[in-house]
Coordinates of C-alpha atoms in Angstrom, one line a residue:
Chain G
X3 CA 21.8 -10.4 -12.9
X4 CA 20.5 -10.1 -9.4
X5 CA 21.0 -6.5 -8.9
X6 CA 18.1 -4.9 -9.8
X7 CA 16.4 -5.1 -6.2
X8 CA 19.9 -4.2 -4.7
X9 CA 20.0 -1.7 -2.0
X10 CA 21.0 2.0 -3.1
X11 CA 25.1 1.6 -2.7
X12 CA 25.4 5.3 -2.9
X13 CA 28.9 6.1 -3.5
X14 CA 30.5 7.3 -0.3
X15 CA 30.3 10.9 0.8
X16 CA 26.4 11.4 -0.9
X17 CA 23.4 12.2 1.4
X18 CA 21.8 9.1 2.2
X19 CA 17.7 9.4 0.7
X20 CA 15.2 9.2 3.3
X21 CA 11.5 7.7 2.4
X22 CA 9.0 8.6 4.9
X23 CA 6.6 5.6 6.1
X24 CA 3.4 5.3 7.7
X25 CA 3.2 2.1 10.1
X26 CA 1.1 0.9 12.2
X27 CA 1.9 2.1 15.8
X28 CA 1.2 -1.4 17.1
X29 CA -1.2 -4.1 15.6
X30 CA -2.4 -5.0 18.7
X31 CA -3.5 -1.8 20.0
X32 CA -4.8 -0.7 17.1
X33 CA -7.3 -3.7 16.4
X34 CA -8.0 -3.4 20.0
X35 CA -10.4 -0.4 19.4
X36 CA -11.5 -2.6 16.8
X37 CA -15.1 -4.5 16.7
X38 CA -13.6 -8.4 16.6
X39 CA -14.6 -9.2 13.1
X40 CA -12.8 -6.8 12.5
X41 CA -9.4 -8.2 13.3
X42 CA -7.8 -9.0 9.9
X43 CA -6.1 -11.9 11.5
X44 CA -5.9 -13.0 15.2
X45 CA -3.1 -11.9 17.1
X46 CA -3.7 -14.0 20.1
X47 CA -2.3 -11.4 22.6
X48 CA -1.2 -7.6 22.0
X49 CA 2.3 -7.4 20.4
X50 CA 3.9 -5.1 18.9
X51 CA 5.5 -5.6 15.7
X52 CA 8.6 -6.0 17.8
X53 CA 7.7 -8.4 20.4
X54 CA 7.8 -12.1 19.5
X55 CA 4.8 -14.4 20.0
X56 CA 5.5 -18.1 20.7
X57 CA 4.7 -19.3 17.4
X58 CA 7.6 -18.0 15.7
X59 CA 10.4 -17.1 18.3
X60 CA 12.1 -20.5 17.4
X61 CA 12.5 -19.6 13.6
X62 CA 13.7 -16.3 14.7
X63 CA 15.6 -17.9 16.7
X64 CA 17.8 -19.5 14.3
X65 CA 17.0 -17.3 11.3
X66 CA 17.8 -13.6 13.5
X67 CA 21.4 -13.7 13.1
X68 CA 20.5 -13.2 9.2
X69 CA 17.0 -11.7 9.5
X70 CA 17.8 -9.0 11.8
X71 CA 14.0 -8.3 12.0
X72 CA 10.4 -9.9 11.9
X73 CA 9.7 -6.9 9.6
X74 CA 10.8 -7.3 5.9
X75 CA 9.8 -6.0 2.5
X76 CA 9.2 -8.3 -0.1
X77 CA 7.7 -8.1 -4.1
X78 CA 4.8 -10.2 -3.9
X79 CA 1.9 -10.4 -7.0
X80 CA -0.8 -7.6 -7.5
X81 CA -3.4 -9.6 -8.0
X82 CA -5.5 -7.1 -9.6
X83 CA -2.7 -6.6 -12.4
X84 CA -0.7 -9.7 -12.1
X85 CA 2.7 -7.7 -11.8
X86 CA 4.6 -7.2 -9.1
X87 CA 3.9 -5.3 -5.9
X88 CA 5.9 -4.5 -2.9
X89 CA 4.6 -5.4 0.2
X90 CA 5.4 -5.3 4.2
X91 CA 5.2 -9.0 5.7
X92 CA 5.6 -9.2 9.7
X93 CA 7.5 -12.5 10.6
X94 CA 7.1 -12.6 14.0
X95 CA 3.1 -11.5 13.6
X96 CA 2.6 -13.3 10.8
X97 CA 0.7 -10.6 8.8
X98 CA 0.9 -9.0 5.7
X99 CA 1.0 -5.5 4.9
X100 CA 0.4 -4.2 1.5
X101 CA 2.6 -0.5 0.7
X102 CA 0.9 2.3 -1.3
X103 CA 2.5 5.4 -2.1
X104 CA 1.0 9.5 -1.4
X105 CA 2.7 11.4 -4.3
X106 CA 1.5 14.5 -5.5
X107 CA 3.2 16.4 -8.5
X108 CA 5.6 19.4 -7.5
X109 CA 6.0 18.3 -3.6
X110 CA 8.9 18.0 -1.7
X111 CA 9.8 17.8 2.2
X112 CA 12.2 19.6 4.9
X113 CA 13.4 16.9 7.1
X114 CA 14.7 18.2 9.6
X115 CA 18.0 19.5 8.4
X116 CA 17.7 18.1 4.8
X117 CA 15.5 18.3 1.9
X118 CA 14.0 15.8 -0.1
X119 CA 12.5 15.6 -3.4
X120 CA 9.3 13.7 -4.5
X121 CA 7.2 14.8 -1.5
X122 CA 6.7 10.8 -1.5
X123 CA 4.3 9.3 1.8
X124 CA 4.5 5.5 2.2
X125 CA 1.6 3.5 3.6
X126 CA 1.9 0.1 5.3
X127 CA -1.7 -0.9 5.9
X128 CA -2.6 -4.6 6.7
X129 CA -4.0 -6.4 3.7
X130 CA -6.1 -9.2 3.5
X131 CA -3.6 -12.2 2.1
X132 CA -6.7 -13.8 0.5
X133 CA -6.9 -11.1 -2.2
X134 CA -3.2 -13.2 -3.0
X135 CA -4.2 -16.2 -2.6
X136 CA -7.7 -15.9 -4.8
X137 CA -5.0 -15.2 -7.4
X138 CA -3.1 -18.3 -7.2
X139 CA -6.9 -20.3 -6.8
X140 CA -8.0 -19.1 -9.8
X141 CA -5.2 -19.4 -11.7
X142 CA -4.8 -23.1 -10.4
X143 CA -8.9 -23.6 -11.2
X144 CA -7.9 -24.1 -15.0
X145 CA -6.8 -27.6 -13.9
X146 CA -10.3 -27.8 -13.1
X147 CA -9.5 -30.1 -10.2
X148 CA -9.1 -29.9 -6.3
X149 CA -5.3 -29.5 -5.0
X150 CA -3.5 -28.7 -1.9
X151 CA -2.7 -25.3 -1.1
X152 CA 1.4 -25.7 -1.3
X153 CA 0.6 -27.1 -5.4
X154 CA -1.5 -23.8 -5.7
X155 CA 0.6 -21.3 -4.2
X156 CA 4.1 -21.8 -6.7
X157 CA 5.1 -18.9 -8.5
X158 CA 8.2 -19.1 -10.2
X159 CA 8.1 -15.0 -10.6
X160 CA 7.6 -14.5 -7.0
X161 CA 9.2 -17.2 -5.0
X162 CA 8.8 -15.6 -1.7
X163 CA 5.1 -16.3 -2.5
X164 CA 5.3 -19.5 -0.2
X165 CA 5.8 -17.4 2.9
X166 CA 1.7 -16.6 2.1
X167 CA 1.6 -20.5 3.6
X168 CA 2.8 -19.5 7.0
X169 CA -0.2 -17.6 7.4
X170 CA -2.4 -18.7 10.2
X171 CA -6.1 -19.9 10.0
X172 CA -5.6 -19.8 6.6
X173 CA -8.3 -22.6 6.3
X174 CA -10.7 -20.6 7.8
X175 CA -9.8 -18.2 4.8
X176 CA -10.3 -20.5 1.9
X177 CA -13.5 -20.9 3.0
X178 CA -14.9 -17.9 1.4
X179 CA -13.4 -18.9 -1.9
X180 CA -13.0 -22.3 -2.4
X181 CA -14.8 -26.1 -2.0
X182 CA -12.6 -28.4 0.0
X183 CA -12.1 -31.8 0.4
X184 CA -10.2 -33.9 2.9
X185 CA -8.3 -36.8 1.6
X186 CA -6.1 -38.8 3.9
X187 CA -5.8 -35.7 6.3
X188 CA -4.5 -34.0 3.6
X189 CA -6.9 -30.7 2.3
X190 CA -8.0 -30.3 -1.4
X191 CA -9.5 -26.9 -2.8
X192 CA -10.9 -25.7 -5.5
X193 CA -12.1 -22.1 -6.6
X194 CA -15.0 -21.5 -5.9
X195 CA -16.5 -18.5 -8.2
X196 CA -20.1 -18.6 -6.1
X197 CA -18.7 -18.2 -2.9
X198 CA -16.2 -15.7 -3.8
X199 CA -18.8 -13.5 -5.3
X200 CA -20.4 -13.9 -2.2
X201 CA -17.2 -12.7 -0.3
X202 CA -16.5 -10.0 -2.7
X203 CA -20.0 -8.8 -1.6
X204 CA -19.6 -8.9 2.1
X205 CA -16.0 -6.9 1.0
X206 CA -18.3 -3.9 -0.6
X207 CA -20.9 -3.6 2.2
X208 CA -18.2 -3.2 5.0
X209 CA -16.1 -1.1 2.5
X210 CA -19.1 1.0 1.9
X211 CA -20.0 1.5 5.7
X212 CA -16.2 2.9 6.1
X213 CA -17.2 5.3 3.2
X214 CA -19.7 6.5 4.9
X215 CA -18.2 6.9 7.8
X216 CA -15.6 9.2 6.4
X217 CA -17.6 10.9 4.8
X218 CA -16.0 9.8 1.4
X219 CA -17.5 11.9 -1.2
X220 CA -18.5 8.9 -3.5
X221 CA -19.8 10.1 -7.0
X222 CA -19.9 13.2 -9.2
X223 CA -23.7 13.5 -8.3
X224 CA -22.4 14.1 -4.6
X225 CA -19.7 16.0 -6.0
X226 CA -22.3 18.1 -8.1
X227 CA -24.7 18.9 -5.3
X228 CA -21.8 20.4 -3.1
X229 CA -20.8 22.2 -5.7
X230 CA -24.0 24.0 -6.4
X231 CA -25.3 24.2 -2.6
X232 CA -22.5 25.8 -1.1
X233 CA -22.0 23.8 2.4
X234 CA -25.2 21.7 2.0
X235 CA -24.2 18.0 3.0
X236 CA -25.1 15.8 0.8
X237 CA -26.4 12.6 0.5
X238 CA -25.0 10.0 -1.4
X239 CA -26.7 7.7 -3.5
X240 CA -26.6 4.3 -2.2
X241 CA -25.4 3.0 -5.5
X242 CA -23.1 5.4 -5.8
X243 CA -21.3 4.1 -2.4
X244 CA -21.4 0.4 -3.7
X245 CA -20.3 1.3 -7.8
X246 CA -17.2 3.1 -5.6
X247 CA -16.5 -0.1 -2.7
X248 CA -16.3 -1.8 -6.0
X249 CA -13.9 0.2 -7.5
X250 CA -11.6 0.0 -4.3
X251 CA -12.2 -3.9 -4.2
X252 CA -11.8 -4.3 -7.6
X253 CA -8.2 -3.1 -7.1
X254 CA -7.4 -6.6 -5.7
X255 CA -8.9 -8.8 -8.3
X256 CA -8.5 -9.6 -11.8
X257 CA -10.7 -8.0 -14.6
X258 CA -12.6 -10.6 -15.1
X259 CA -13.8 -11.4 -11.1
X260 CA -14.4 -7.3 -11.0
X261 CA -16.8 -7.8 -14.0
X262 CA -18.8 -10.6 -12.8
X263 CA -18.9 -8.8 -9.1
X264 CA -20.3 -6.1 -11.0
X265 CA -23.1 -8.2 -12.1
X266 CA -23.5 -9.8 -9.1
X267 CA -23.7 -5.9 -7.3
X268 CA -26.5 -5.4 -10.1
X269 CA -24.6 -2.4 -11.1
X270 CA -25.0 -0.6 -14.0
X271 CA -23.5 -2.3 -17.1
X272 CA -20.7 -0.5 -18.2
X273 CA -22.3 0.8 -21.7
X274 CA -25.5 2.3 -19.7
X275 CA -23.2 4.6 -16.8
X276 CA -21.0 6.1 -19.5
X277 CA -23.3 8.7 -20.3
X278 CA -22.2 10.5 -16.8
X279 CA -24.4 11.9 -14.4
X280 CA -24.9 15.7 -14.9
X281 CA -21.8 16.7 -13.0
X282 CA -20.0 20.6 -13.1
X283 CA -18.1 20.0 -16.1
X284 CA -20.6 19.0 -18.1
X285 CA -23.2 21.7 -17.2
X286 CA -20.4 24.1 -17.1
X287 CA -19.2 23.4 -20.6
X288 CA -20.3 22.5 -24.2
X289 CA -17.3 20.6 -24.3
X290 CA -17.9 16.9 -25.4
X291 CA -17.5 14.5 -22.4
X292 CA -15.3 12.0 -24.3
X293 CA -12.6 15.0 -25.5
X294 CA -12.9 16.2 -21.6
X295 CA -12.4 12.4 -20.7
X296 CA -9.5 11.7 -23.2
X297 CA -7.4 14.7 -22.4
X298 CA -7.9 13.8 -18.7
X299 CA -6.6 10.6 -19.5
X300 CA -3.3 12.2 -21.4
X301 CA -3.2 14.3 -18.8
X302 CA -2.4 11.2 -16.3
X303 CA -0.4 8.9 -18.2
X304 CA 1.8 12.2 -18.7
X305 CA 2.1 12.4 -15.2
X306 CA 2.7 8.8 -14.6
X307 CA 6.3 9.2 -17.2
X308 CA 7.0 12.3 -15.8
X309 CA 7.1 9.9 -12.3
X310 CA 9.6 7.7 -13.6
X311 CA 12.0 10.0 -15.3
X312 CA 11.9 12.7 -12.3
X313 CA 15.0 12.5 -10.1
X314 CA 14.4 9.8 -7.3
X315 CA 16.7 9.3 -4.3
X316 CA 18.6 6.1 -4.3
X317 CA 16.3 4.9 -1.9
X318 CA 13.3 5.8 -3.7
X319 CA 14.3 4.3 -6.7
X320 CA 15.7 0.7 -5.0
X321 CA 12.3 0.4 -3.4
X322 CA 10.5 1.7 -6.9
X323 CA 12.5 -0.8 -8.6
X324 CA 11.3 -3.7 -6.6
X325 CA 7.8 -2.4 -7.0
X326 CA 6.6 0.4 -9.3
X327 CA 4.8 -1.6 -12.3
X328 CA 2.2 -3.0 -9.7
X329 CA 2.2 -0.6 -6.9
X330 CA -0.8 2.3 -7.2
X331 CA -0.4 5.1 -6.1
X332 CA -2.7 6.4 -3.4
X333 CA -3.1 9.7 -5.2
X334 CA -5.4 7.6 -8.4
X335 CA -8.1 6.8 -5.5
X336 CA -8.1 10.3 -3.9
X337 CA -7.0 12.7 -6.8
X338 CA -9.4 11.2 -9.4
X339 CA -11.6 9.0 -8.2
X340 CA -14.6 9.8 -10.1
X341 CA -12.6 9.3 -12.9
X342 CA -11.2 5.6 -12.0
X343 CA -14.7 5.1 -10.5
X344 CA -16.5 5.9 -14.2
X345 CA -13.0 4.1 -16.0
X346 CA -13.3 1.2 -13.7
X347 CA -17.3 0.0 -14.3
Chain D
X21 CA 22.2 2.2 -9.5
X22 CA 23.2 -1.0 -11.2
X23 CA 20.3 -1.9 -12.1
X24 CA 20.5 -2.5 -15.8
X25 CA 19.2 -6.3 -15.3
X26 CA 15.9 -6.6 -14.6
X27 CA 15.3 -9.6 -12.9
X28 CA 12.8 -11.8 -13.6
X29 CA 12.6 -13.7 -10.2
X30 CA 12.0 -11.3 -7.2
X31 CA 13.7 -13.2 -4.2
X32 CA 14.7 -10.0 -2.8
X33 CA 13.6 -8.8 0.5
X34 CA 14.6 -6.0 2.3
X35 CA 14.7 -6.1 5.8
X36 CA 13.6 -3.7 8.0
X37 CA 15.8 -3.0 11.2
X38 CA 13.1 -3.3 13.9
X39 CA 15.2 -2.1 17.0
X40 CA 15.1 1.2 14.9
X41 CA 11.9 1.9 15.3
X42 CA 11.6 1.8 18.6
X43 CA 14.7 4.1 19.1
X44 CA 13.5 6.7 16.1
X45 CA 13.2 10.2 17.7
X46 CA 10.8 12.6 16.5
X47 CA 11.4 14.7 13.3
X48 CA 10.4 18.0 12.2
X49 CA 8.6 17.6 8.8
X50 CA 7.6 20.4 5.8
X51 CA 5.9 19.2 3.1
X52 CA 6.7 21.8 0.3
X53 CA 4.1 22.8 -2.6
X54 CA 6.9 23.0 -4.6
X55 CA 9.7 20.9 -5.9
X56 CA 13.4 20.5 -5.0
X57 CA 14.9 18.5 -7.3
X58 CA 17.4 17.6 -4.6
X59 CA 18.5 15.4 -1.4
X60 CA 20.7 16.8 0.4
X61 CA 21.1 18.8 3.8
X62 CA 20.4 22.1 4.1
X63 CA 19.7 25.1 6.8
X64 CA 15.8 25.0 7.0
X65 CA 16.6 25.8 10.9
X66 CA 18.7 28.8 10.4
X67 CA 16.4 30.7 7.0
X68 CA 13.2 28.5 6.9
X69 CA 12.0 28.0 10.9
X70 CA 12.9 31.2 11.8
X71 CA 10.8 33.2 9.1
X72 CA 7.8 31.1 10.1
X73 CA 4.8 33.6 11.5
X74 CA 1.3 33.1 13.0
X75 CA -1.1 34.7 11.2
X76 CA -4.7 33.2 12.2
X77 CA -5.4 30.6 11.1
X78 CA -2.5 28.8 10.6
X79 CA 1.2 29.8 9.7
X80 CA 2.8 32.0 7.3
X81 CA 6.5 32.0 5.7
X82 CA 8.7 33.0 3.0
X83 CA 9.9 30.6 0.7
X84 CA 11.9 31.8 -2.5
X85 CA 9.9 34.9 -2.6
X86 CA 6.6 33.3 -2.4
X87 CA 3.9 33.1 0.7
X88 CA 3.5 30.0 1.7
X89 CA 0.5 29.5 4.0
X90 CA 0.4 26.5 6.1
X91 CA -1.3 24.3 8.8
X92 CA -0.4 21.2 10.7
X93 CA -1.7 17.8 10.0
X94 CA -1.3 15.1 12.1
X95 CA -0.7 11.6 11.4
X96 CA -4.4 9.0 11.7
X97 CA -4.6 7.6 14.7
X98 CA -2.5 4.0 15.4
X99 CA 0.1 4.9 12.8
X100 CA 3.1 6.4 13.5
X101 CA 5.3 7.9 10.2
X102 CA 9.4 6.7 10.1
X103 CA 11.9 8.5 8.2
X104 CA 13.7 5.3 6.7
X105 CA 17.1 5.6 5.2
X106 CA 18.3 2.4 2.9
X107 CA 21.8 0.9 4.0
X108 CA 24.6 1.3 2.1
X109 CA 25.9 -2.3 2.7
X110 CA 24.7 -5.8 3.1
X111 CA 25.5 -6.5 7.3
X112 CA 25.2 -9.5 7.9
X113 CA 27.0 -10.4 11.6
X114 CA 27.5 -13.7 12.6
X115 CA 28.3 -15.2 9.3
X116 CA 26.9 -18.7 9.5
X117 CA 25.1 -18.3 5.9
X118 CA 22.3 -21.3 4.9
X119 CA 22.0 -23.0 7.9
X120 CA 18.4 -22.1 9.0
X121 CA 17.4 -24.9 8.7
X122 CA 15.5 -26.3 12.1
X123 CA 12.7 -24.5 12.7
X124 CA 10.5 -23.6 10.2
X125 CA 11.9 -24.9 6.7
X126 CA 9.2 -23.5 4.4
X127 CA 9.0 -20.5 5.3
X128 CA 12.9 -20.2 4.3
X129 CA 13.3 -21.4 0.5
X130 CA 15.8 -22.5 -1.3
X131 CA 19.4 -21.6 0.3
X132 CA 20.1 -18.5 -2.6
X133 CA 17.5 -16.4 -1.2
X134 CA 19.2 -16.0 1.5
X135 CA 22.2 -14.6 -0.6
X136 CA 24.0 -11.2 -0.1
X137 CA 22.7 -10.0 -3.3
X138 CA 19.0 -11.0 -2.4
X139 CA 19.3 -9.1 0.9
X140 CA 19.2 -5.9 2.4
X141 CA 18.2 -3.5 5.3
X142 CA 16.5 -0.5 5.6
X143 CA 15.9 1.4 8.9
X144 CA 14.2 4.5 10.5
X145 CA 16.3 7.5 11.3
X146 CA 13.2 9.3 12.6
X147 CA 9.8 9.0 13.6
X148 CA 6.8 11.9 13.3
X149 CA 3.1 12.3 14.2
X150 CA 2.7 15.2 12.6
X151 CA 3.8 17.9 10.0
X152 CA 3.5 20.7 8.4
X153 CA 1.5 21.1 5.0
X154 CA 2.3 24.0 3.0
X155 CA 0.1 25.7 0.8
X156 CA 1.2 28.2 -1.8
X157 CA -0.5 31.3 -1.0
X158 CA -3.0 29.9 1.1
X159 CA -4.0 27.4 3.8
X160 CA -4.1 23.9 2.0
X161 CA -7.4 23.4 4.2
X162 CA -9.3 20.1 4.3
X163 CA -9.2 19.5 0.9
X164 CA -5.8 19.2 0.1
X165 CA -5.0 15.8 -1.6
X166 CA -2.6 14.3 1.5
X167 CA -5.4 15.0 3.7
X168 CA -7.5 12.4 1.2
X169 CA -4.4 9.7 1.4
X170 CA -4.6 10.1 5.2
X171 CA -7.9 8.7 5.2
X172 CA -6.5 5.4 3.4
X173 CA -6.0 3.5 6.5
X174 CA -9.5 3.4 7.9
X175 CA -11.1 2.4 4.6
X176 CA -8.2 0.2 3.9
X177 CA -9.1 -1.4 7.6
X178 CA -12.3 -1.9 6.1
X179 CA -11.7 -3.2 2.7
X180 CA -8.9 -6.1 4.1
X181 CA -11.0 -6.7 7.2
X182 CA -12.5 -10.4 7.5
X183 CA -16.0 -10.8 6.4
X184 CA -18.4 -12.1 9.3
X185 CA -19.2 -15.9 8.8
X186 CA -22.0 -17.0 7.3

């Protein structure tokens, strides 16, 4: 019964699949260009992923010989859907990666000597490990009481969870999202919904200054304008920018948070934005928006079958195993974002 | 794949072979706009290099009858890409199973996950910084869809980036 994350045995003679991965070059460095709030978590000096700092050398150490690396992949929660998702965690670092996946239909690469089906591009991008544990707090809140973090953080789905408690500062985390009481030297939290809204909302605003500065085209009035006046840049609405950092936060976070943040945003409710802003389809065709929208929506969830029961490496498909239900693909926030974005509010 | 048994408690973790990274050379990389429902070797340096032309802008070649026009894209700044391969077999060296025990006992759970079956390794054959994006009939250009998913890590930065204290 434990096989299903089992590495791809291929039988012996077979190519060997290759996935290609994006990682960061080196934490250190990179953050380094970095503003300092910036830094997702504090690396004390620059390391690479491969050098060791002090605070965990003696567990690799002892746990090497088995470990062979500070790197590792691991299936983790999505805390958006509540399945599971694969992510990257650094041992030696400390940090925590999350892994999204580039696919575009009818793509495939020459490596090198070899080819490779799927046209697949993996991305290992640091996450922010409160996203995980803001699942676990609210979950925990229906006690209604304040606990310690290691009676919080049990999931008997995810065991590998508890390696979310290694994190450091994680203290100065919980602070966004939780009240916290000391009791004997021991620390008690509890969720705290008014503070994480207020977190969620410092999320959006520096998720909506990196929109802006890559020029992220944000909503189907942008998309409109450009469409109609050629090469004319265009300005997006600053709503527009927040409705989509929303959409991208809301990818870590249940339902329910994503609603209230919406409120809290003073967004639109959803009722009042589904008639769409007057976007090329619609002025293009007579077409109703909701058949357009419908056979969009066939359109992906066709795509999304055709994904499974297309022919993956070995590879592919150990690492989809330990991850598909939960991971996103990439290609739903850069393919069809105004889409999600109008799905999504 | 054996895979028949889904497992309802994910202990696994694949392990990635560090030392690999730092040894990876650099690969040449085509992404195709078309699919090959195969992996497996084949001669792209002796009928698909060769046949590659400069046309301004960007590059030209013959592909199963078809013009494929393409361009090279490069990889965002502070990431580097890695070919990884999975490993066939569990390696575990030095055999001295469950005994991690000084140190840092949480962060290790209970002695299972440290299992054969839980464990494995993957590792990078190759590295890139680039590669070629292929366009069927013409130049991808800036808004082909990868070009969109290289963006991810800057707004990811920003999205997972701590919030300023109050």
């Amino acid at each position: 019964m434990y096989t299903a994350l089992s590495p791809s045995r291929s039988r012996s003679g077979t190519f060997s699949a290759s996935s290609l991965y994006l990682l960061l070059e080196s934490p250190g460095d990179l953050y380094a260009d970095l503003c300092p709030q910036r830094f997702l978590l504090p690396f004390g000096s620059v390391c690479t992923p491969l050098c060791l700092s002090s605070f965990t050398s003696e567990y690799l150490k002892d746990a090497s010989k088995k470990m062979k690396s500070g790197l590792m992949f691991i299936k983790l929660v999505n805390p958006c859907s509540g399945e599971g998702a694969i992510y990257l965690f650094n041992i030696c670092l400390q940090q925590l990666f999350e892994i999204k996946v580039f696919k575009e239909k009818h793509h495939s690469w020459f490596i090198n000597q070899s080819v490779q089906s799927g046209g697949l591009l993996h991305f290992a991008t640091p996450m922010d490990p409160l996203f995980l544990l803001l699942h676990y707090l609210i979950k925990a809140d229906k006690e209604g009481k304040f606990q310690p973090l290691d009676q919080v953080v049990v999931d008997d789905k995810f065991p590998n969870c508890i390696l979310l408690l290694k994190l450091p500062e994680l203290e100065k985390l919980l602070r966004h999202v939780t009240e916290e009481r000391e009791i004997d030297k021991k620390k008690y939290y509890k969720f705290s919904k008014e503070k994480t809204l207020k977190w969620l909302e410092k999320k959006v605003n520096q998720t909506v200054a990196a929109l802006k500065t890559n020029n992220v085209n944000v909503g189907a009035r942008v998309q409109s304008t450009a469409f109609f006046s050629g090469d004319q840049v265009s300005s997006g609405k600053e709503e527009d920018y927040i409705r989509y950092a929303h959409g991208l936060i809301s990818d870590y976070i249940s339902k329910e948070l994503s609603d209230d943040l919406s409120k809290y945003l003073k967004l639109p409710e959803p009722s009042a934005s589904l008639p769409k802003p007057p976007s090329k389809k619609v002025k293009l065709s007579d077409e109703p928006v909701e058949a357009k929208e419908d056979y969009t929506k066939f359109n992906s969830k066709d795509l999304k079958t055709e994904k499974k029961n297309s022919k993956m490496t070995a590879a592919q498909k150990a690492l989809a195993k330990v991850d598909k239900s939960g991971m996103k693909s990439i290609d739903s926030f850069f393919g069809v974002k105004n889409k999600k974005r109008i799905g999504k509010i | 794949m054996e895979s028949s048994d889904e497992v309802a408690v994910h202990k696994h973790r694949i392990h990635l072979r560090t030392a690999t990274l730092r040894d990876a050379a650099p690969v040449t990389l085509h992404l195709l706009p078309c699919e090959v429902p195969v992996n497996q070797p084949a001669p792209v340096g002796r009928f698909f290099t060769p046949a590659i032309r400069l046309p301004p802008p960007g590059l030209e070649v013959s592909f199963r009858g078809r013009k494929l026009r393409g361009e090279e894209v490069s990889v965002p700044p502070g990431l580097v890409g890695y070919v990884m391969v999975m490993e066939d077999k569990h390696d575990f060296s030095e055999g001295s199973e469950n005994n991690e025990e000084q140190g840092e006992q949480e962060l290790v759970e209970s002695p299972e996950a440290l299992e054969r079956d839980f464990d494995c390794f993957i590792g990078a054959t190759a590295s890139f910084s680039r590669f070629t994006l292929w366009g069927l009939e013409t130049i991808p250009g800036p808004d082909a869809k990868v070009r969109g998913a290289l963006t991810w890590p800057s707004l990811a930065a920003a999205i997972h980036a701590q919030v300023p204290e109050d």
